[in-house]
mmCIF file of C-alpha atoms in Angstrom:
data_model
loop_
_atom_site.group_PDB
_atom_site.id
_atom_site.type_symbol
_atom_site.label_atom_id
_atom_site.label_comp_id
_atom_site.label_asym_id
_atom_site.label_seq_id
_atom_site.Cartn_x
_atom_site.Cartn_y
_atom_site.Cartn_z
ATOM 1 C CA UNK G 1 -1.958 11.335 18.596
ATOM 2 C CA UNK G 2 -4.308 11.203 21.581
ATOM 3 C CA UNK G 3 -3.661 10.414 25.254
ATOM 4 C CA UNK G 4 -6.613 10.054 27.635
ATOM 5 C CA UNK G 5 -6.811 9.708 31.423
ATOM 6 C CA UNK G 6 -10.157 9.047 33.108
ATOM 7 C CA UNK G 7 -11.526 9.257 36.660
ATOM 8 C CA UNK G 8 -8.384 10.268 38.557
ATOM 9 C CA UNK G 9 -7.736 12.503 41.565
ATOM 10 C CA UNK G 10 -6.042 14.870 42.061
ATOM 11 C CA UNK G 11 -5.683 16.558 38.680
ATOM 12 C CA UNK G 12 -2.720 14.973 36.858
ATOM 13 C CA UNK G 13 -0.001 16.515 34.736
ATOM 14 C CA UNK G 14 0.447 15.306 31.133
ATOM 15 C CA UNK G 15 3.734 15.652 29.227
ATOM 16 C CA UNK G 16 4.796 14.468 25.769
ATOM 17 C CA UNK G 17 8.212 13.337 24.510
ATOM 18 C CA UNK G 18 9.524 11.373 21.539
ATOM 19 C CA UNK G 19 12.107 8.640 21.108
ATOM 20 C CA UNK G 20 14.494 9.387 19.612
ATOM 21 C CA UNK G 21 14.309 12.934 20.920
ATOM 22 C CA UNK G 22 13.488 15.735 18.507
ATOM 23 C CA UNK G 23 14.323 19.412 18.687
ATOM 24 C CA UNK G 24 10.900 20.436 17.383
ATOM 25 C CA UNK G 25 8.312 21.986 19.702
ATOM 26 C CA UNK G 26 5.579 19.367 20.219
ATOM 27 C CA UNK G 27 2.839 21.806 21.371
ATOM 28 C CA UNK G 28 0.148 19.423 22.662
ATOM 29 C CA UNK G 29 -3.390 20.625 23.378
ATOM 30 C CA UNK G 30 -4.644 19.358 26.776
ATOM 31 C CA UNK G 31 -8.168 19.657 28.188
ATOM 32 C CA UNK G 32 -9.118 18.733 31.747
ATOM 33 C CA UNK G 33 -12.634 18.293 33.171
ATOM 34 C CA UNK G 34 -13.918 17.317 36.633
ATOM 35 C CA UNK G 35 -17.225 15.495 37.210
ATOM 36 C CA UNK G 36 -19.622 16.031 40.135
ATOM 37 C CA UNK G 37 -17.573 13.656 42.286
ATOM 38 C CA UNK G 38 -14.382 15.647 41.731
ATOM 39 C CA UNK G 39 -12.752 13.014 39.508
ATOM 40 C CA UNK G 40 -10.792 14.307 36.548
ATOM 41 C CA UNK G 41 -10.789 13.270 32.893
ATOM 42 C CA UNK G 42 -7.869 14.524 30.820
ATOM 43 C CA UNK G 43 -7.689 14.582 27.024
ATOM 44 C CA UNK G 44 -4.330 15.521 25.486
ATOM 45 C CA UNK G 45 -3.720 15.661 21.713
ATOM 46 C CA UNK G 46 -0.528 16.049 19.749
ATOM 47 C CA UNK G 47 -0.026 16.658 16.029
ATOM 48 C CA UNK G 48 2.333 14.197 14.362
ATOM 49 C CA UNK G 49 5.623 15.613 13.128
ATOM 50 C CA UNK G 50 6.022 15.735 9.356
ATOM 51 C CA UNK G 51 8.783 13.696 7.759
ATOM 52 C CA UNK G 52 9.530 11.648 10.900
ATOM 53 C CA UNK G 53 7.514 8.477 10.461
ATOM 54 C CA UNK G 54 9.534 6.181 12.746
ATOM 55 C CA UNK G 55 9.185 8.201 15.965
ATOM 56 C CA UNK G 56 7.812 6.803 19.206
ATOM 57 C CA UNK G 57 5.381 9.293 20.786
ATOM 58 C CA UNK G 58 5.392 8.988 24.580
ATOM 59 C CA UNK G 59 2.682 10.341 26.882
ATOM 60 C CA UNK G 60 3.495 10.553 30.616
ATOM 61 C CA UNK G 61 0.917 11.201 33.318
ATOM 62 C CA UNK G 62 2.114 12.197 36.803
ATOM 63 C CA UNK G 63 0.418 13.281 40.012
ATOM 64 C CA UNK G 64 1.243 16.587 41.711
ATOM 65 C CA UNK G 65 3.262 14.570 44.224
ATOM 66 C CA UNK G 66 5.539 13.062 41.544
ATOM 67 C CA UNK G 67 4.768 9.340 41.932
ATOM 68 C CA UNK G 68 3.460 7.118 40.537
ATOM 69 C CA UNK G 69 3.943 7.852 36.815
ATOM 70 C CA UNK G 70 1.882 6.211 34.068
ATOM 71 C CA UNK G 71 3.383 5.981 30.609
ATOM 72 C CA UNK G 72 1.847 5.055 27.257
ATOM 73 C CA UNK G 73 3.541 5.250 23.860
ATOM 74 C CA UNK G 74 2.780 4.483 20.234
ATOM 75 C CA UNK G 75 4.618 4.015 16.939
ATOM 76 C CA UNK G 76 3.015 3.370 13.542
ATOM 77 C CA UNK G 77 4.420 2.203 10.199
ATOM 78 C CA UNK G 78 3.466 0.703 6.826
ATOM 79 C CA UNK G 79 5.273 -2.170 5.097
ATOM 80 C CA UNK G 80 4.708 -4.413 2.055
ATOM 81 C CA UNK G 81 5.398 -8.071 1.386
ATOM 82 C CA UNK G 82 4.985 -10.667 -1.360
ATOM 83 C CA UNK G 83 2.698 -13.671 -1.197
ATOM 84 C CA UNK G 84 4.604 -16.832 -0.309
ATOM 85 C CA UNK G 85 7.743 -14.962 0.834
ATOM 86 C CA UNK G 86 8.534 -14.914 4.562
ATOM 87 C CA UNK G 87 8.906 -11.491 6.164
ATOM 88 C CA UNK G 88 9.493 -9.905 9.581
ATOM 89 C CA UNK G 89 7.020 -7.470 11.137
ATOM 90 C CA UNK G 90 9.140 -5.196 13.373
ATOM 91 C CA UNK G 91 8.285 -4.408 16.971
ATOM 92 C CA UNK G 92 10.697 -2.954 19.525
ATOM 93 C CA UNK G 93 10.064 -1.483 22.954
ATOM 94 C CA UNK G 94 11.327 1.951 24.059
ATOM 95 C CA UNK G 95 14.121 2.265 26.585
ATOM 96 C CA UNK G 96 11.864 2.995 29.577
ATOM 97 C CA UNK G 97 10.451 -0.579 29.553
ATOM 98 C CA UNK G 98 12.347 -3.379 31.296
ATOM 99 C CA UNK G 99 11.471 -7.044 30.648
ATOM 100 C CA UNK G 100 7.844 -6.456 29.572
ATOM 101 C CA UNK G 101 5.219 -8.978 28.503
ATOM 102 C CA UNK G 102 4.161 -8.962 24.855
ATOM 103 C CA UNK G 103 0.946 -9.571 22.951
ATOM 104 C CA UNK G 104 0.328 -9.636 19.179
ATOM 105 C CA UNK G 105 -3.056 -9.182 17.475
ATOM 106 C CA UNK G 106 -4.400 -8.782 13.935
ATOM 107 C CA UNK G 107 -7.245 -6.781 12.410
ATOM 108 C CA UNK G 108 -8.375 -6.684 8.759
ATOM 109 C CA UNK G 109 -11.718 -4.885 8.983
ATOM 110 C CA UNK G 110 -13.596 -7.814 10.476
ATOM 111 C CA UNK G 111 -13.245 -9.341 13.955
ATOM 112 C CA UNK G 112 -9.859 -8.809 15.670
ATOM 113 C CA UNK G 113 -7.738 -11.940 15.899
ATOM 114 C CA UNK G 114 -5.317 -12.836 18.704
ATOM 115 C CA UNK G 115 -1.968 -14.018 17.329
ATOM 116 C CA UNK G 116 0.184 -14.873 20.346
ATOM 117 C CA UNK G 117 1.147 -13.952 23.910
ATOM 118 C CA UNK G 118 4.645 -13.866 25.406
ATOM 119 C CA UNK G 119 4.931 -14.254 29.201
ATOM 120 C CA UNK G 120 7.946 -12.366 30.547
ATOM 121 C CA UNK G 121 7.939 -14.400 33.765
ATOM 122 C CA UNK G 122 8.099 -17.859 32.177
ATOM 123 C CA UNK G 123 9.602 -16.862 28.824
ATOM 124 C CA UNK G 124 6.940 -18.900 27.007
ATOM 125 C CA UNK G 125 5.387 -17.825 23.705
ATOM 126 C CA UNK G 126 1.869 -19.179 23.100
ATOM 127 C CA UNK G 127 0.438 -18.698 19.551
ATOM 128 C CA UNK G 128 -3.253 -19.086 18.773
ATOM 129 C CA UNK G 129 -4.621 -21.284 15.959
ATOM 130 C CA UNK G 130 -4.453 -20.898 12.998
ATOM 131 C CA UNK G 131 -1.566 -18.437 13.492
ATOM 132 C CA UNK G 132 0.639 -21.148 15.016
ATOM 133 C CA UNK G 133 1.339 -22.358 11.441
ATOM 134 C CA UNK G 134 2.344 -18.911 10.138
ATOM 135 C CA UNK G 135 4.155 -16.997 12.925
ATOM 136 C CA UNK G 136 7.362 -17.347 14.871
ATOM 137 C CA UNK G 137 8.715 -15.279 17.782
ATOM 138 C CA UNK G 138 12.283 -15.330 19.074
ATOM 139 C CA UNK G 139 11.652 -15.481 22.822
ATOM 140 C CA UNK G 140 15.332 -14.903 23.636
ATOM 141 C CA UNK G 141 15.197 -11.422 22.086
ATOM 142 C CA UNK G 142 11.998 -10.161 23.744
ATOM 143 C CA UNK G 143 13.633 -9.383 27.150
ATOM 144 C CA UNK G 144 16.037 -7.132 25.240
ATOM 145 C CA UNK G 145 13.166 -5.182 23.679
ATOM 146 C CA UNK G 146 12.860 -6.968 20.306
ATOM 147 C CA UNK G 147 9.416 -8.489 19.864
ATOM 148 C CA UNK G 148 9.506 -8.696 16.045
ATOM 149 C CA UNK G 149 7.239 -11.331 14.553
ATOM 150 C CA UNK G 150 8.229 -13.573 11.637
ATOM 151 C CA UNK G 151 5.333 -14.218 9.251
ATOM 152 C CA UNK G 152 5.812 -17.396 7.195
ATOM 153 C CA UNK G 153 4.196 -18.176 3.832
ATOM 154 C CA UNK G 154 1.863 -15.147 3.898
ATOM 155 C CA UNK G 155 -1.277 -15.045 1.738
ATOM 156 C CA UNK G 156 -2.724 -11.872 0.217
ATOM 157 C CA UNK G 157 -6.325 -12.546 1.251
ATOM 158 C CA UNK G 158 -5.529 -13.876 4.739
ATOM 159 C CA UNK G 159 -2.638 -11.769 6.007
ATOM 160 C CA UNK G 160 -3.139 -8.273 4.592
ATOM 161 C CA UNK G 161 -4.220 -6.030 7.465
ATOM 162 C CA UNK G 162 -3.124 -4.237 10.636
ATOM 163 C CA UNK G 163 -0.763 -5.966 13.087
ATOM 164 C CA UNK G 164 -0.505 -4.647 16.656
ATOM 165 C CA UNK G 165 2.080 -5.540 19.264
ATOM 166 C CA UNK G 166 1.739 -4.328 22.869
ATOM 167 C CA UNK G 167 4.554 -4.377 25.408
ATOM 168 C CA UNK G 168 3.173 -4.048 28.928
ATOM 169 C CA UNK G 169 4.229 -3.926 32.552
ATOM 170 C CA UNK G 170 2.703 -2.226 35.606
ATOM 171 C CA UNK G 171 1.907 1.450 34.837
ATOM 172 C CA UNK G 172 3.519 1.234 31.364
ATOM 173 C CA UNK G 173 2.422 0.161 27.869
ATOM 174 C CA UNK G 174 3.958 0.558 24.450
ATOM 175 C CA UNK G 175 1.997 -0.119 21.248
ATOM 176 C CA UNK G 176 3.270 -0.554 17.712
ATOM 177 C CA UNK G 177 0.809 -0.743 14.837
ATOM 178 C CA UNK G 178 1.974 -1.983 11.430
ATOM 179 C CA UNK G 179 -0.228 -1.856 8.335
ATOM 180 C CA UNK G 180 0.924 -4.739 6.137
ATOM 181 C CA UNK G 181 0.003 -5.223 2.466
ATOM 182 C CA UNK G 182 0.728 -8.616 0.894
ATOM 183 C CA UNK G 183 1.080 -8.379 -2.902
ATOM 184 C CA UNK G 184 0.319 -11.319 -5.193
ATOM 185 C CA UNK G 185 3.106 -13.284 -6.927
ATOM 186 C CA UNK G 186 4.843 -11.457 -9.767
ATOM 187 C CA UNK G 187 3.819 -14.010 -12.419
ATOM 188 C CA UNK G 188 0.209 -14.002 -11.301
ATOM 189 C CA UNK G 189 0.133 -10.218 -11.274
ATOM 190 C CA UNK G 190 1.401 -9.980 -14.846
ATOM 191 C CA UNK G 191 -1.052 -12.614 -16.065
ATOM 192 C CA UNK G 192 -4.041 -10.934 -14.485
ATOM 193 C CA UNK G 193 -3.182 -7.429 -15.661
ATOM 194 C CA UNK G 194 -1.722 -8.318 -19.089
ATOM 195 C CA UNK G 195 -4.879 -8.929 -21.166
ATOM 196 C CA UNK G 196 -6.580 -5.722 -20.007
ATOM 197 C CA UNK G 197 -3.592 -3.702 -21.182
ATOM 198 C CA UNK G 198 -2.035 -5.379 -24.216
ATOM 199 C CA UNK G 199 -5.230 -6.003 -26.200
ATOM 200 C CA UNK G 200 -5.740 -2.225 -26.345
ATOM 201 C CA UNK G 201 -2.198 -1.713 -27.590
ATOM 202 C CA UNK G 202 -2.682 -4.445 -30.203
ATOM 203 C CA UNK G 203 -5.910 -2.850 -31.414
ATOM 204 C CA UNK G 204 -4.257 0.553 -31.813
ATOM 205 C CA UNK G 205 -1.282 -0.929 -33.697
ATOM 206 C CA UNK G 206 -3.579 -2.879 -36.027
ATOM 207 C CA UNK G 207 -5.573 0.270 -36.772
ATOM 208 C CA UNK G 208 -2.406 2.215 -37.585
ATOM 209 C CA UNK G 209 -1.159 -0.532 -39.902
ATOM 210 C CA UNK G 210 -4.464 -0.639 -41.809
ATOM 211 C CA UNK G 211 -4.549 3.145 -42.091
ATOM 212 C CA UNK G 212 -1.003 3.229 -43.419
ATOM 213 C CA UNK G 213 -1.734 0.478 -45.938
ATOM 214 C CA UNK G 214 -4.772 2.354 -47.219
ATOM 215 C CA UNK G 215 -2.806 5.592 -47.561
ATOM 216 C CA UNK G 216 0.024 3.888 -49.465
ATOM 217 C CA UNK G 217 -2.455 2.213 -51.790
ATOM 218 C CA UNK G 218 -4.156 5.510 -52.505
ATOM 219 C CA UNK G 219 -0.894 7.311 -53.221
ATOM 220 C CA UNK G 220 0.278 4.500 -55.477
ATOM 221 C CA UNK G 221 -2.910 4.547 -57.548
ATOM 222 C CA UNK G 222 -2.908 8.330 -57.688
ATOM 223 C CA UNK G 223 0.639 8.304 -58.997
ATOM 224 C CA UNK G 224 -0.198 5.742 -61.675
ATOM 225 C CA UNK G 225 -3.020 7.965 -62.998
ATOM 226 C CA UNK G 226 -0.841 11.028 -63.399
ATOM 227 C CA UNK G 227 2.044 9.138 -65.038
ATOM 228 C CA UNK G 228 2.326 9.317 -68.831
ATOM 229 C CA UNK G 229 2.263 5.959 -70.626
ATOM 230 C CA UNK G 230 5.574 4.767 -72.080
ATOM 231 C CA UNK G 231 6.195 2.654 -75.158
ATOM 232 C CA UNK G 232 7.462 -0.252 -73.113
ATOM 233 C CA UNK G 233 5.641 -3.342 -74.451
ATOM 234 C CA UNK G 234 5.332 -4.776 -70.940
ATOM 235 C CA UNK G 235 3.458 -1.705 -69.670
ATOM 236 C CA UNK G 236 1.125 -1.103 -72.613
ATOM 237 C CA UNK G 237 -2.489 -1.471 -71.604
ATOM 238 C CA UNK G 238 -4.336 -4.109 -73.573
ATOM 239 C CA UNK G 239 -6.146 -2.543 -76.482
ATOM 240 C CA UNK G 240 -9.411 -3.898 -77.658
ATOM 241 C CA UNK G 241 -9.905 -3.303 -81.371
ATOM 242 C CA UNK G 242 -13.474 -3.330 -82.524
ATOM 243 C CA UNK G 243 -14.456 -3.144 -86.168
ATOM 244 C CA UNK G 244 -17.784 -1.633 -87.075
ATOM 245 C CA UNK G 245 -20.148 -3.082 -89.654
ATOM 246 C CA UNK G 246 -18.931 -0.725 -92.384
ATOM 247 C CA UNK G 247 -15.404 -2.073 -92.255
ATOM 248 C CA UNK G 248 -13.867 1.116 -90.867
ATOM 249 C CA UNK G 249 -11.468 0.427 -87.985
ATOM 250 C CA UNK G 250 -11.926 2.359 -84.739
ATOM 251 C CA UNK G 251 -9.661 2.118 -81.720
ATOM 252 C CA UNK G 252 -11.471 1.947 -78.379
ATOM 253 C CA UNK G 253 -9.558 1.878 -75.073
ATOM 254 C CA UNK G 254 -11.520 0.916 -71.984
ATOM 255 C CA UNK G 255 -10.214 0.636 -68.410
ATOM 256 C CA UNK G 256 -11.718 0.550 -64.973
ATOM 257 C CA UNK G 257 -9.792 1.754 -61.907
ATOM 258 C CA UNK G 258 -10.897 0.957 -58.363
ATOM 259 C CA UNK G 259 -9.094 2.238 -55.284
ATOM 260 C CA UNK G 260 -10.054 0.887 -51.837
ATOM 261 C CA UNK G 261 -8.545 2.106 -48.563
ATOM 262 C CA UNK G 262 -9.016 0.728 -45.051
ATOM 263 C CA UNK G 263 -8.663 3.053 -42.144
ATOM 264 C CA UNK G 264 -8.321 1.553 -38.622
ATOM 265 C CA UNK G 265 -9.277 3.570 -35.478
ATOM 266 C CA UNK G 266 -8.986 2.518 -31.948
ATOM 267 C CA UNK G 267 -10.737 4.302 -30.761
ATOM 268 C CA UNK G 268 -4.001 6.768 -4.078
ATOM 269 C CA UNK G 269 -8.087 8.933 8.691
ATOM 270 C CA UNK G 270 -4.733 9.305 9.772
ATOM 271 C CA UNK G 271 -6.022 8.458 13.192
ATOM 272 C CA UNK G 272 -3.816 7.395 16.043
ATOM 273 C CA UNK G 273 -4.978 6.950 19.577
ATOM 274 C CA UNK G 274 -2.999 5.984 22.660
ATOM 275 C CA UNK G 275 -4.993 5.382 25.779
#
């Protein structure tokens, strides 16, 4: 997490807190530089706490005289949704903000898109096209710190991306960034992934069946060769009697055995900046 202050005088003091409060030592690293005009630029960085993904990180900048105080805070999260199913993108302000204005925006790797603006003075919510057909904000809840946005009939290709809400009032801002992934419908997902998976399984099963059939055929024929003939009339091999020209009778037994076998083979920049 990064908090930056530029071109201020005198040198400010930067402190970090979280909401809810944590007992862990935050240990920020703060650097302060003055230009040739005596104006200060402050860069303060804080490592995110492991295992506490829903924390609000708050950066406060104060002058040596105590007032005024500038405050900026940030919270980040990741959520998933399903195409065609309405969902709510959460956004709530910390306790230090009182009746702030609110602005929502969207970014998916191309140009940022403005979603809507809520005016705390008039209580009006003004969405921008084409978002006016897909979003809804409960203006009665915003003054109480709930600026959650309802996304209606989301599409995978259009609404997967990063949603940012910013609560603001003089000297104070709070930002919440939500990375939203919209999955395709369940039926469509199965249809698209099914052929690439099941045809391989079918090929392997077919190869195993053919290999087993060939092995059984071989064993059956091998067993018939080693078995002694019995005097059962139904199992006696046909005998071909051939008489030679001299009248003497000779017995000649001729048989051909063919064995064929078929063997089948089938062959997951954690970057966060608050300014």
